[in-house]
Amino acid sequence: YDPMPFSATIIGICTTSPQKSQQIARQHGFSRYYESIDDMIADPTLDIIDICTPNISHYEIICKALDAGKHVLCEKPLCLTLGEASDLVGREQKSGKTCGMVFNNRFMAPIQHANQLIREGRIGKLLTYQVSYLHNSSVFADRAPGWKQTAAGGGGVLADLGSHIIDLIAMMCGPFDRVQALSQIGIAHHANWETDAEEAFYILAKMKNGACGTITASKLAIGTNDDLN
């Protein structure tokens, strides 16, 4: 990607506290920090807001940014419900801005090549697929909890890992027709807390083109560490 058709500069940062924001801005040479998200969005010198907050807060910040005329790049998932997703589509179209989601796996060279082979008909009729995203982070009973371990925080493996592979299958195999799914909490009780967010998700799916396959997203896979297959 050299030369790039544009240049980008990180202007500032907003985190959970002004003190932390100031420290990070100073450490990385950002020209400013913001005491609140509203202050950041109101800055007329910013073109793009990059959202990497916990899942449950994405929707509200995206709405504010689009309504303020900012482009948005947001970590997945964009939101937590179908209603919120429909609303964001309308807001993006009304704003004339772009709301992008960080599906970085789409741009890996093997993924791009596989997609090209499918689009060109090089592998013939697509009959079946298997995809899994495996992690071991929920098998340790003594680990400290985080927002990803609570349903209220917008956590759970389907939103965290599953969204990546569902995106890849939709990109390469086309729209979904119907699905069946099972969720699993393997280790509910940890040292001093209990999770209510699913730790594994198993999907059997049929696509509109007739292809059938399986999608597995799991944080209960011992011996793995962010394995995308």
Short mmCIF file of N, CA and C in Angstrom, two decimals, residues 47-146:
data_model
loop_
_atom_site.label_atom_id
_atom_site.label_comp_id
_atom_site.label_asym_id
_atom_site.label_seq_id
_atom_site.Cartn_x
_atom_site.Cartn_y
_atom_site.Cartn_z
N ASP A 47 -11.87 14.12 11.72
CA ASP A 47 -12.66 13.56 10.62
C ASP A 47 -13.24 12.20 10.97
N ILE A 48 -12.48 11.41 11.72
CA ILE A 48 -12.85 10.02 11.99
C ILE A 48 -12.76 9.75 13.49
N ILE A 49 -13.76 9.04 14.02
CA ILE A 49 -13.74 8.57 15.40
C ILE A 49 -13.51 7.07 15.38
N ASP A 50 -12.47 6.60 16.05
CA ASP A 50 -12.14 5.18 16.14
C ASP A 50 -12.61 4.67 17.50
N ILE A 51 -13.58 3.75 17.51
CA ILE A 51 -14.22 3.30 18.75
C ILE A 51 -13.70 1.92 19.13
N CYS A 52 -13.05 1.83 20.28
CA CYS A 52 -12.55 0.55 20.78
C CYS A 52 -12.90 0.40 22.26
N THR A 53 -14.15 0.71 22.57
CA THR A 53 -14.69 0.60 23.92
C THR A 53 -15.36 -0.76 24.09
N PRO A 54 -15.80 -1.13 25.31
CA PRO A 54 -16.58 -2.36 25.47
C PRO A 54 -17.83 -2.37 24.59
N ASN A 55 -18.25 -3.57 24.19
CA ASN A 55 -19.32 -3.74 23.19
C ASN A 55 -20.58 -2.97 23.52
N ILE A 56 -20.96 -2.96 24.78
CA ILE A 56 -22.25 -2.40 25.15
C ILE A 56 -22.35 -0.90 24.88
N SER A 57 -21.22 -0.22 24.74
CA SER A 57 -21.23 1.23 24.53
C SER A 57 -21.08 1.64 23.07
N HIS A 58 -20.87 0.68 22.16
CA HIS A 58 -20.61 1.02 20.76
C HIS A 58 -21.75 1.81 20.14
N TYR A 59 -22.97 1.30 20.29
CA TYR A 59 -24.12 1.88 19.59
C TYR A 59 -24.31 3.36 19.92
N GLU A 60 -24.26 3.69 21.19
CA GLU A 60 -24.49 5.08 21.61
C GLU A 60 -23.42 6.01 21.03
N ILE A 61 -22.17 5.58 21.06
CA ILE A 61 -21.09 6.44 20.56
C ILE A 61 -21.18 6.59 19.05
N ILE A 62 -21.50 5.51 18.34
CA ILE A 62 -21.64 5.59 16.88
C ILE A 62 -22.72 6.59 16.51
N CYS A 63 -23.87 6.51 17.20
CA CYS A 63 -24.98 7.44 16.92
C CYS A 63 -24.52 8.88 17.08
N LYS A 64 -23.83 9.16 18.17
CA LYS A 64 -23.37 10.53 18.42
C LYS A 64 -22.38 10.98 17.35
N ALA A 65 -21.48 10.08 16.97
CA ALA A 65 -20.45 10.45 15.99
C ALA A 65 -21.06 10.70 14.61
N LEU A 66 -21.94 9.81 14.16
CA LEU A 66 -22.57 10.00 12.86
C LEU A 66 -23.43 11.25 12.84
N ASP A 67 -24.18 11.48 13.91
CA ASP A 67 -25.04 12.66 13.99
C ASP A 67 -24.21 13.95 13.98
N ALA A 68 -22.95 13.84 14.44
CA ALA A 68 -22.07 15.02 14.44
C ALA A 68 -21.28 15.15 13.14
N GLY A 69 -21.55 14.27 12.16
CA GLY A 69 -20.88 14.37 10.87
C GLY A 69 -19.49 13.78 10.83
N LYS A 70 -19.23 12.80 11.69
CA LYS A 70 -17.92 12.14 11.70
C LYS A 70 -18.00 10.79 10.99
N HIS A 71 -16.93 10.41 10.33
CA HIS A 71 -16.78 9.03 9.90
C HIS A 71 -16.48 8.19 11.14
N VAL A 72 -16.78 6.88 11.06
CA VAL A 72 -16.61 6.00 12.21
C VAL A 72 -15.90 4.72 11.80
N LEU A 73 -14.92 4.32 12.59
CA LEU A 73 -14.36 2.97 12.51
C LEU A 73 -14.54 2.37 13.89
N CYS A 74 -15.29 1.25 13.97
CA CYS A 74 -15.66 0.69 15.27
C CYS A 74 -15.26 -0.77 15.36
N GLU A 75 -14.78 -1.16 16.52
CA GLU A 75 -14.54 -2.58 16.77
C GLU A 75 -15.86 -3.35 16.67
N LYS A 76 -15.77 -4.63 16.32
CA LYS A 76 -16.99 -5.44 16.27
C LYS A 76 -17.37 -5.85 17.69
N PRO A 77 -18.65 -6.07 17.92
CA PRO A 77 -19.78 -5.84 17.02
C PRO A 77 -20.19 -4.37 17.07
N LEU A 78 -20.82 -3.89 15.98
CA LEU A 78 -21.26 -2.50 15.97
C LEU A 78 -22.27 -2.23 17.07
N CYS A 79 -23.12 -3.24 17.36
CA CYS A 79 -24.18 -3.06 18.34
C CYS A 79 -24.61 -4.44 18.82
N LEU A 80 -25.66 -4.50 19.62
CA LEU A 80 -26.03 -5.76 20.27
C LEU A 80 -27.37 -6.32 19.83
N THR A 81 -28.17 -5.54 19.09
CA THR A 81 -29.49 -6.04 18.68
C THR A 81 -29.73 -5.73 17.21
N LEU A 82 -30.67 -6.45 16.62
CA LEU A 82 -31.03 -6.22 15.23
C LEU A 82 -31.65 -4.83 15.05
N GLY A 83 -32.43 -4.39 16.02
CA GLY A 83 -33.03 -3.06 15.94
C GLY A 83 -31.98 -1.97 15.90
N GLU A 84 -30.96 -2.09 16.74
CA GLU A 84 -29.88 -1.11 16.73
C GLU A 84 -29.14 -1.13 15.39
N ALA A 85 -28.93 -2.32 14.84
CA ALA A 85 -28.23 -2.44 13.56
C ALA A 85 -29.01 -1.74 12.44
N SER A 86 -30.32 -1.96 12.41
CA SER A 86 -31.15 -1.31 11.39
C SER A 86 -31.11 0.20 11.54
N ASP A 87 -31.13 0.67 12.78
CA ASP A 87 -31.07 2.11 13.03
C ASP A 87 -29.74 2.69 12.54
N LEU A 88 -28.64 1.97 12.76
CA LEU A 88 -27.33 2.48 12.34
C LEU A 88 -27.23 2.56 10.82
N VAL A 89 -27.83 1.61 10.11
CA VAL A 89 -27.83 1.67 8.64
C VAL A 89 -28.50 2.96 8.18
N GLY A 90 -29.65 3.26 8.78
CA GLY A 90 -30.35 4.49 8.42
C GLY A 90 -29.57 5.74 8.77
N ARG A 91 -28.94 5.74 9.94
CA ARG A 91 -28.16 6.91 10.36
C ARG A 91 -26.96 7.13 9.44
N GLU A 92 -26.30 6.05 9.04
CA GLU A 92 -25.15 6.19 8.15
C GLU A 92 -25.58 6.78 6.81
N GLN A 93 -26.66 6.25 6.25
CA GLN A 93 -27.13 6.76 4.96
C GLN A 93 -27.54 8.22 5.06
N LYS A 94 -28.20 8.58 6.14
CA LYS A 94 -28.65 9.96 6.32
C LYS A 94 -27.48 10.91 6.49
N SER A 95 -26.42 10.45 7.18
CA SER A 95 -25.28 11.31 7.47
C SER A 95 -24.38 11.53 6.26
N GLY A 96 -24.40 10.58 5.32
CA GLY A 96 -23.48 10.65 4.19
C GLY A 96 -22.06 10.28 4.55
N LYS A 97 -21.86 9.80 5.76
CA LYS A 97 -20.53 9.39 6.23
C LYS A 97 -20.40 7.87 6.16
N THR A 98 -19.20 7.39 6.42
CA THR A 98 -18.93 5.96 6.39
C THR A 98 -18.79 5.42 7.80
N CYS A 99 -19.50 4.34 8.09
CA CYS A 99 -19.36 3.65 9.37
C CYS A 99 -18.77 2.28 9.09
N GLY A 100 -17.51 2.09 9.43
CA GLY A 100 -16.81 0.84 9.15
C GLY A 100 -16.62 0.02 10.41
N MET A 101 -16.47 -1.29 10.22
CA MET A 101 -16.26 -2.19 11.35
C MET A 101 -14.91 -2.91 11.19
N VAL A 102 -14.22 -3.14 12.29
CA VAL A 102 -12.88 -3.70 12.25
C VAL A 102 -12.96 -5.22 12.08
N PHE A 103 -13.19 -5.68 10.84
CA PHE A 103 -13.10 -7.10 10.50
C PHE A 103 -11.76 -7.31 9.79
N ASN A 104 -10.68 -7.30 10.57
CA ASN A 104 -9.34 -7.31 10.00
C ASN A 104 -9.01 -8.60 9.27
N ASN A 105 -9.66 -9.72 9.65
CA ASN A 105 -9.34 -10.99 9.00
C ASN A 105 -9.72 -11.00 7.53
N ARG A 106 -10.67 -10.17 7.13
CA ARG A 106 -11.06 -10.06 5.72
C ARG A 106 -9.87 -9.75 4.81
N PHE A 107 -8.89 -9.04 5.34
CA PHE A 107 -7.83 -8.49 4.51
C PHE A 107 -6.54 -9.32 4.55
N MET A 108 -6.59 -10.47 5.22
CA MET A 108 -5.43 -11.37 5.18
C MET A 108 -5.29 -11.94 3.76
N ALA A 109 -4.06 -12.08 3.29
CA ALA A 109 -3.82 -12.53 1.92
C ALA A 109 -4.47 -13.89 1.62
N PRO A 110 -4.38 -14.90 2.50
CA PRO A 110 -5.03 -16.18 2.18
C PRO A 110 -6.55 -16.06 2.05
N ILE A 111 -7.16 -15.22 2.89
CA ILE A 111 -8.60 -15.01 2.81
C ILE A 111 -8.97 -14.33 1.49
N GLN A 112 -8.22 -13.32 1.13
CA GLN A 112 -8.47 -12.61 -0.13
C GLN A 112 -8.33 -13.56 -1.32
N HIS A 113 -7.32 -14.42 -1.26
CA HIS A 113 -7.09 -15.35 -2.38
C HIS A 113 -8.20 -16.39 -2.45
N ALA A 114 -8.60 -16.93 -1.30
CA ALA A 114 -9.70 -17.91 -1.28
C ALA A 114 -10.97 -17.29 -1.84
N ASN A 115 -11.26 -16.07 -1.45
CA ASN A 115 -12.45 -15.37 -1.94
C ASN A 115 -12.37 -15.17 -3.45
N GLN A 116 -11.18 -14.85 -3.94
CA GLN A 116 -10.99 -14.67 -5.39
C GLN A 116 -11.26 -15.97 -6.14
N LEU A 117 -10.76 -17.09 -5.62
CA LEU A 117 -10.96 -18.39 -6.27
C LEU A 117 -12.43 -18.74 -6.34
N ILE A 118 -13.17 -18.44 -5.26
CA ILE A 118 -14.60 -18.72 -5.24
C ILE A 118 -15.33 -17.84 -6.24
N ARG A 119 -15.03 -16.52 -6.23
CA ARG A 119 -15.72 -15.58 -7.11
C ARG A 119 -15.48 -15.89 -8.59
N GLU A 120 -14.29 -16.38 -8.91
CA GLU A 120 -13.96 -16.69 -10.30
C GLU A 120 -14.46 -18.06 -10.73
N GLY A 121 -15.10 -18.82 -9.80
CA GLY A 121 -15.60 -20.14 -10.13
C GLY A 121 -14.51 -21.19 -10.28
N ARG A 122 -13.35 -20.91 -9.74
CA ARG A 122 -12.20 -21.81 -9.93
C ARG A 122 -12.36 -23.12 -9.17
N ILE A 123 -13.18 -23.14 -8.11
CA ILE A 123 -13.35 -24.39 -7.33
C ILE A 123 -14.68 -25.07 -7.66
N GLY A 124 -15.42 -24.52 -8.62
CA GLY A 124 -16.69 -25.13 -8.98
C GLY A 124 -17.79 -24.76 -8.01
N LYS A 125 -18.84 -25.56 -7.96
CA LYS A 125 -19.97 -25.30 -7.09
C LYS A 125 -19.56 -25.47 -5.64
N LEU A 126 -19.91 -24.50 -4.84
CA LEU A 126 -19.59 -24.55 -3.42
C LEU A 126 -20.60 -25.45 -2.70
N LEU A 127 -20.10 -26.54 -2.08
CA LEU A 127 -20.98 -27.51 -1.45
C LEU A 127 -20.98 -27.41 0.07
N THR A 128 -19.79 -27.25 0.66
CA THR A 128 -19.71 -27.28 2.11
C THR A 128 -18.51 -26.49 2.60
N TYR A 129 -18.54 -26.16 3.87
CA TYR A 129 -17.44 -25.43 4.49
C TYR A 129 -17.39 -25.78 5.98
N GLN A 130 -16.25 -25.57 6.56
CA GLN A 130 -16.06 -25.70 8.01
C GLN A 130 -15.19 -24.53 8.46
N VAL A 131 -15.59 -23.85 9.51
CA VAL A 131 -14.78 -22.75 10.03
C VAL A 131 -14.84 -22.77 11.55
N SER A 132 -13.70 -22.49 12.16
CA SER A 132 -13.65 -22.45 13.63
C SER A 132 -12.70 -21.36 14.06
N TYR A 133 -13.04 -20.76 15.20
CA TYR A 133 -12.17 -19.78 15.84
C TYR A 133 -12.06 -20.24 17.30
N LEU A 134 -10.87 -20.70 17.68
CA LEU A 134 -10.69 -21.39 18.95
C LEU A 134 -9.73 -20.62 19.86
N HIS A 135 -10.10 -20.58 21.13
CA HIS A 135 -9.32 -19.85 22.13
C HIS A 135 -9.41 -20.65 23.44
N ASN A 136 -8.47 -20.41 24.33
CA ASN A 136 -8.45 -21.17 25.59
C ASN A 136 -8.74 -20.31 26.81
N SER A 137 -9.20 -19.06 26.60
CA SER A 137 -9.25 -18.10 27.70
C SER A 137 -10.33 -18.37 28.75
N SER A 138 -11.27 -19.29 28.49
CA SER A 138 -12.31 -19.57 29.49
C SER A 138 -12.09 -20.87 30.24
N VAL A 139 -10.96 -21.53 30.02
CA VAL A 139 -10.73 -22.81 30.70
C VAL A 139 -9.98 -22.63 32.01
N PHE A 140 -9.58 -21.40 32.33
CA PHE A 140 -8.81 -21.16 33.55
C PHE A 140 -9.74 -20.62 34.64
N ALA A 141 -10.01 -21.44 35.63
CA ALA A 141 -10.99 -21.07 36.66
C ALA A 141 -10.52 -19.94 37.55
N ASP A 142 -9.22 -19.66 37.59
CA ASP A 142 -8.70 -18.64 38.49
C ASP A 142 -8.46 -17.30 37.80
N ARG A 143 -8.88 -17.16 36.56
CA ARG A 143 -8.61 -15.91 35.85
C ARG A 143 -9.53 -14.80 36.36
N ALA A 144 -9.05 -13.56 36.25
CA ALA A 144 -9.84 -12.41 36.69
C ALA A 144 -10.93 -12.11 35.66
N PRO A 145 -12.10 -11.67 36.11
CA PRO A 145 -13.19 -11.39 35.18
C PRO A 145 -12.99 -10.07 34.44
N GLY A 146 -13.63 -9.95 33.31
CA GLY A 146 -13.64 -8.71 32.54
C GLY A 146 -15.01 -8.53 31.93
#
